[in-house]
Amino acid sequence: MTSIAGSLHAALPKPKYTGEDEEVPVRAQQRGPRIVGPGQLDETQLVLKRSGPPLYGQRTGWRPRSQEDFGDGGAFPEIPVAQYPLDMGKKGATTSNALAIQVDSEGKVKFDALAKQGHSEGRVVHTSFKDLIPLRQRADAGEIDLSRPDKQTVEATTERTKNALAALVSGAVAAQKPKNVNIGQRNDPTFVRYTPANHMGDNSKKQDRIMKIVERQRDPLEPPKFKHKKIPRGPPSPPPPVMHSPPRKLTAEDQEMWRIPPPVSNWKNPKGFTVPLDKRLAADGRGLQDLAISDKHAQFAEAVKMAERHAREEVQQRAMMQQRLAEKEKAQKEDTLRELAQKAREDRAGARRGRRDSRDSRDSRDSGDSRSRSRSRSYSDSGSDRSNSEDEDVKERIKARQDRQRDEERKLRQNRMGAERRAQVMAREQNRDISEKVALGLAKPTQSKETMYDSRLFNQSSGFDSGFNEDNHYDKPLFAAQDAISSIYRPRQNMDDDDGDGGDQEMAKIQKASRFGDALGKGTFKGAAEVEAREGPVQFEKDSADPFNVDKFLSEVDQNSSSKRGYGLQEEESRQSKRPRVDDDDED
């Protein structure tokens, strides 16, 4: 190849224009470091830095490594390596959203480029403070023309708006029209001048004719004459080549190496082969892996068991401690309550002793009967007998107070019951057996002398219940509840009391007792405490013709009496009870 180039160079004449004296154009001038040959190298120069591609013919084994190797050009197609001039197409290159700095006419940086990024050129983006100032108040606004536009401007704007709206409407209407129906506009007819030619030696004069060409009318519902055929798909890209080794014939050794023995089954043996036991166990695959039993599970179970036992012991100790604290607190409360009860008992005994002394002195002054003297003598007994009798009296009063409280609670519950519930309770109490009433403490000795029968005897199939004496309508007393009604508001006298004031004390108790309990507050009404105590039944006043004593006043005026008069306007003095009231607060 070199010899051919040399012979050709020797055979050709010397070129007339070599181009050495011509000035290199600007576009062809080399930029960057200059590459010089070994002849132009200065001997005093120690370091030579070359950049850019080498000359043609000297690129054997050369590969572009940096951007300076490409110079001002692109990639080298004759070099079969991946090349990325100016990092174009390089996957490792990172993209940045940074914007180039822009300046205005005064050299100031245009920061509004950040806000206008991604918008079109005609988009109005307000990025400065002066955009918030109205146009009338701007300093550089100048004169604002608010005059009415002329007629030509209005017509031009109207026509432009009309065309824009028509384009929008026509596009929307055209989108709704069918695509396959021939409803296009027919073209206008065309006129053609036709001059017949001379044929077959006919030289006669021909007259020109005017021909009208009209487009043939088409049926809009005519099916299409031509069918759209589907273009067959082109051949796919060729498959990638698969690099196989050259085929060679398998030897007996290779076949034996690739032969896989049949599996030995533990359940089937259709051929009846006799397989040794060691081969069968080897085929099972049990000995291929070494089993290592870990003791972590046992350690974990033991740790869990110890933790559970420790937790149980802690819970048991905590429960025992709480029980001890509760017992101690309970004992302290019992001691405190016992002390308070003892103190209250002592205070009550002292107060009761003082009241009894005062009452004895008052009774000795008022009456000198033998009963009061016997009571005064009983107060002068020994201290031990007095304390024993006081304790017994206290116990009896406490027991009586509890019984009375239970009765009052029962009555209050009955009052709060509805009519239906009260009827059920009364029916149940009436139908109870006498043994149940005795057990509940509801049995009372009968006041009638009639013979009592057991109600269970009437449930038999024969006897009184079977129809005997069924016409007798007077088998029950007519006024059976008269005794109970007559004793409702009558206080019974305490037969156990020694003095004759037992009935008065009982009446005072009833008057002071709360009738409805806590159902109506304190059981009294506002203004009822100032009313005088009533003796006997309720007394009513008769209607008088002169309630204000006006006639009496006029008659007295007429008499002109000088004596002291009462004009009937003063209220009568309230009657006071002659019987002294006994303070029995301790009995309630």
Coordinates of C-alpha atoms in Angstrom, one line a residue, residues 160-408:
R160 CA -61.7 38.9 14.7
T161 CA -63.8 37.7 17.6
K162 CA -66.5 36.4 15.2
N163 CA -64.0 34.4 13.2
A164 CA -62.5 32.9 16.3
L165 CA -65.9 31.8 17.6
A166 CA -66.9 30.5 14.2
A167 CA -63.7 28.4 14.1
L168 CA -64.5 26.9 17.5
V169 CA -68.1 26.2 16.6
S170 CA -67.3 24.7 13.2
G171 CA -64.7 22.4 14.8
A172 CA -67.1 21.2 17.4
V173 CA -69.8 20.6 14.7
A174 CA -67.5 18.8 12.4
A175 CA -66.4 16.4 15.1
Q176 CA -70.0 15.3 15.5
K177 CA -70.6 14.7 11.7
P178 CA -70.3 11.1 10.4
K179 CA -67.1 10.2 8.7
N180 CA -68.2 7.6 6.1
V181 CA -71.2 9.4 4.6
N182 CA -70.7 11.4 1.4
I183 CA -72.3 14.6 2.3
G184 CA -69.6 16.9 0.8
Q185 CA -70.4 20.0 -1.1
R186 CA -70.7 19.6 -4.9
N187 CA -68.4 21.6 -7.0
D188 CA -69.6 24.3 -9.3
P189 CA -70.1 23.3 -13.0
T190 CA -67.2 24.2 -15.4
F191 CA -67.5 25.2 -19.0
V192 CA -65.0 23.9 -21.6
R193 CA -64.6 25.0 -25.3
Y194 CA -64.3 21.8 -27.4
T195 CA -63.0 22.0 -30.9
P196 CA -63.3 18.6 -32.8
A197 CA -60.3 17.4 -34.6
N198 CA -60.1 16.1 -38.2
H199 CA -60.2 12.4 -38.4
M200 CA -60.0 9.9 -41.2
G201 CA -59.3 12.6 -43.8
D202 CA -62.3 14.7 -42.9
N203 CA -61.4 18.3 -43.7
S204 CA -64.8 19.8 -43.3
K205 CA -65.0 22.9 -41.1
K206 CA -65.9 22.0 -37.6
Q207 CA -67.8 24.3 -35.3
D208 CA -66.5 24.9 -31.8
R209 CA -68.8 23.8 -29.0
I210 CA -69.1 24.9 -25.4
M211 CA -69.4 21.9 -23.0
K212 CA -70.7 22.1 -19.5
I213 CA -69.1 19.7 -17.1
V214 CA -71.2 18.9 -14.0
E215 CA -70.2 16.6 -11.2
R216 CA -72.4 13.5 -11.1
Q217 CA -74.7 13.3 -8.2
R218 CA -73.8 10.7 -5.6
D219 CA -76.0 8.7 -3.3
P220 CA -75.1 9.6 0.3
L221 CA -76.1 6.1 1.5
E222 CA -74.1 4.3 -1.2
P223 CA -71.6 1.9 0.4
P224 CA -68.0 2.6 -0.3
K225 CA -66.6 1.2 -3.5
F226 CA -63.2 0.6 -2.2
K227 CA -62.2 -1.5 0.9
H228 CA -59.5 -0.5 3.2
K229 CA -57.0 -3.3 3.2
K230 CA -54.8 -3.9 6.2
I231 CA -51.2 -3.6 5.4
P232 CA -49.4 -6.7 6.4
R233 CA -46.9 -6.4 9.1
G234 CA -43.3 -6.3 8.1
P235 CA -40.8 -8.9 9.0
P236 CA -39.6 -8.6 12.6
S237 CA -36.0 -7.8 13.5
P238 CA -33.7 -10.7 13.1
P239 CA -33.2 -12.8 16.2
P240 CA -30.0 -12.4 18.1
P241 CA -27.3 -14.8 17.2
V242 CA -26.8 -17.7 19.7
M243 CA -23.2 -18.6 20.1
H244 CA -23.1 -22.4 20.2
S245 CA -20.1 -24.6 20.2
P246 CA -19.6 -26.6 17.1
P247 CA -21.7 -29.8 17.2
R248 CA -19.7 -32.9 18.0
K249 CA -20.7 -36.5 18.6
L250 CA -21.2 -37.7 22.1
T251 CA -18.8 -40.4 23.3
A252 CA -19.7 -43.3 25.6
E253 CA -18.0 -41.6 28.5
D254 CA -20.2 -38.5 28.1
Q255 CA -23.3 -40.5 27.8
E256 CA -22.4 -42.4 31.0
M257 CA -21.8 -39.1 32.8
W258 CA -25.1 -37.7 31.8
R259 CA -27.1 -40.8 32.6
I260 CA -29.4 -40.2 35.5
P261 CA -30.4 -43.4 37.4
P262 CA -34.1 -43.9 38.0
P263 CA -35.4 -43.1 41.5
V264 CA -35.9 -45.9 44.0
S265 CA -39.4 -45.8 45.4
N266 CA -40.3 -47.0 48.8
W267 CA -43.8 -47.8 47.8
K268 CA -43.7 -49.1 44.2
N269 CA -41.7 -51.8 42.5
P270 CA -43.5 -52.7 39.3
K271 CA -40.4 -54.4 37.7
G272 CA -39.7 -56.5 40.8
F273 CA -36.1 -55.4 41.1
T274 CA -34.2 -56.4 44.2
V275 CA -32.6 -53.2 45.6
P276 CA -30.1 -53.6 48.4
L277 CA -31.0 -51.9 51.6
D278 CA -27.9 -49.6 51.6
K279 CA -28.8 -48.4 48.1
R280 CA -32.4 -47.8 49.1
L281 CA -31.3 -45.7 52.1
A282 CA -28.8 -43.9 49.9
A283 CA -31.5 -43.1 47.4
D284 CA -33.7 -41.8 50.1
G285 CA -31.4 -38.9 50.6
R286 CA -31.5 -39.0 54.4
G287 CA -27.8 -39.1 54.9
L288 CA -27.0 -36.2 52.7
Q289 CA -27.5 -33.6 55.5
D290 CA -26.2 -33.7 59.0
L291 CA -28.9 -32.9 61.5
A292 CA -27.8 -30.8 64.4
I293 CA -30.2 -30.5 67.3
S294 CA -30.0 -27.1 68.9
D295 CA -30.6 -26.7 72.6
K296 CA -31.8 -23.1 72.2
H297 CA -35.4 -24.2 72.4
A298 CA -34.9 -26.0 75.7
Q299 CA -33.0 -23.0 77.1
F300 CA -35.8 -20.7 76.0
A301 CA -38.5 -23.0 77.6
E302 CA -36.5 -23.1 80.9
A303 CA -36.0 -19.3 80.9
V304 CA -39.8 -18.8 80.3
K305 CA -40.6 -21.3 83.1
M306 CA -38.3 -19.5 85.6
A307 CA -39.7 -16.1 84.6
E308 CA -43.2 -17.4 85.2
R309 CA -42.3 -18.9 88.6
H310 CA -40.7 -15.6 89.6
A311 CA -43.7 -13.6 88.5
R312 CA -46.0 -15.9 90.4
E313 CA -44.0 -15.5 93.5
E314 CA -44.0 -11.7 93.1
V315 CA -47.8 -11.7 92.6
Q316 CA -48.3 -13.9 95.6
Q317 CA -46.1 -11.7 97.8
R318 CA -47.9 -8.6 96.6
A319 CA -51.3 -10.1 97.3
M320 CA -50.2 -11.1 100.8
M321 CA -48.9 -7.6 101.5
Q322 CA -52.1 -6.1 100.2
Q323 CA -54.2 -8.4 102.4
R324 CA -52.1 -7.5 105.4
L325 CA -52.5 -3.8 104.7
A326 CA -56.2 -4.3 104.3
E327 CA -56.5 -6.2 107.5
K328 CA -54.5 -3.5 109.3
E329 CA -56.7 -0.7 107.9
K330 CA -59.8 -2.6 108.8
A331 CA -58.6 -3.1 112.4
Q332 CA -57.8 0.6 112.6
K333 CA -61.3 1.5 111.3
E334 CA -62.9 -0.8 113.8
D335 CA -61.0 0.7 116.6
T336 CA -61.9 4.2 115.5
L337 CA -65.6 3.3 115.2
R338 CA -65.5 1.5 118.6
E339 CA -64.0 4.6 120.2
L340 CA -66.6 6.9 118.5
A341 CA -69.4 4.6 119.6
Q342 CA -68.1 4.4 123.2
K343 CA -67.8 8.2 123.3
A344 CA -71.3 8.7 121.8
R345 CA -72.7 6.2 124.2
E346 CA -71.1 8.1 127.1
D347 CA -72.4 11.4 125.9
R348 CA -75.9 10.0 125.3
A349 CA -75.9 8.5 128.8
G350 CA -74.9 11.8 130.4
A351 CA -77.5 13.8 128.5
R352 CA -80.2 11.2 129.3
R353 CA -79.2 11.3 133.0
G354 CA -79.5 15.1 133.1
R355 CA -82.9 15.0 131.3
R356 CA -84.2 12.4 133.6
D357 CA -83.1 14.4 136.7
S358 CA -84.8 17.5 135.4
R359 CA -88.0 15.6 134.5
D360 CA -88.0 14.0 138.0
S361 CA -87.8 17.4 139.6
R362 CA -90.5 18.8 137.5
D363 CA -92.8 15.8 138.1
S364 CA -92.1 16.1 141.9
R365 CA -93.3 19.7 141.8
D366 CA -96.4 19.1 139.6
S367 CA -97.8 15.9 141.0
G368 CA -97.2 14.1 144.3
D369 CA -98.7 10.8 143.3
S370 CA -97.2 7.5 144.2
R371 CA -96.1 6.7 140.7
S372 CA -93.8 9.7 140.5
R373 CA -92.5 9.0 144.0
S374 CA -91.7 5.5 143.0
R375 CA -89.8 6.8 140.0
S376 CA -87.8 9.2 142.1
R377 CA -87.0 6.4 144.5
S378 CA -85.9 4.2 141.6
Y379 CA -83.4 7.0 140.6
S380 CA -81.8 6.9 144.0
D381 CA -80.7 3.2 143.7
S382 CA -77.2 2.0 143.5
G383 CA -75.0 3.0 140.5
S384 CA -74.5 -0.6 139.3
D385 CA -78.2 -1.3 139.0
R386 CA -78.8 1.9 137.3
S387 CA -76.1 1.2 134.7
N388 CA -77.5 -2.3 134.0
S389 CA -81.0 -1.0 133.6
E390 CA -79.8 1.8 131.3
D391 CA -77.9 -0.6 129.1
E392 CA -81.0 -2.8 128.8
D393 CA -83.2 0.2 128.0
V394 CA -80.7 1.4 125.4
K395 CA -80.8 -2.1 123.7
E396 CA -84.5 -2.2 123.8
R397 CA -84.8 1.3 122.3
I398 CA -82.3 0.5 119.6
K399 CA -84.2 -2.7 118.7
A400 CA -87.5 -0.9 118.7
R401 CA -86.0 1.9 116.6
Q402 CA -84.7 -0.6 114.0
D403 CA -88.0 -2.4 113.8
R404 CA -89.8 0.9 113.3
Q405 CA -87.3 1.9 110.7
R406 CA -87.9 -1.3 108.8
D407 CA -91.6 -0.8 109.0
E408 CA -91.3 2.8 107.7

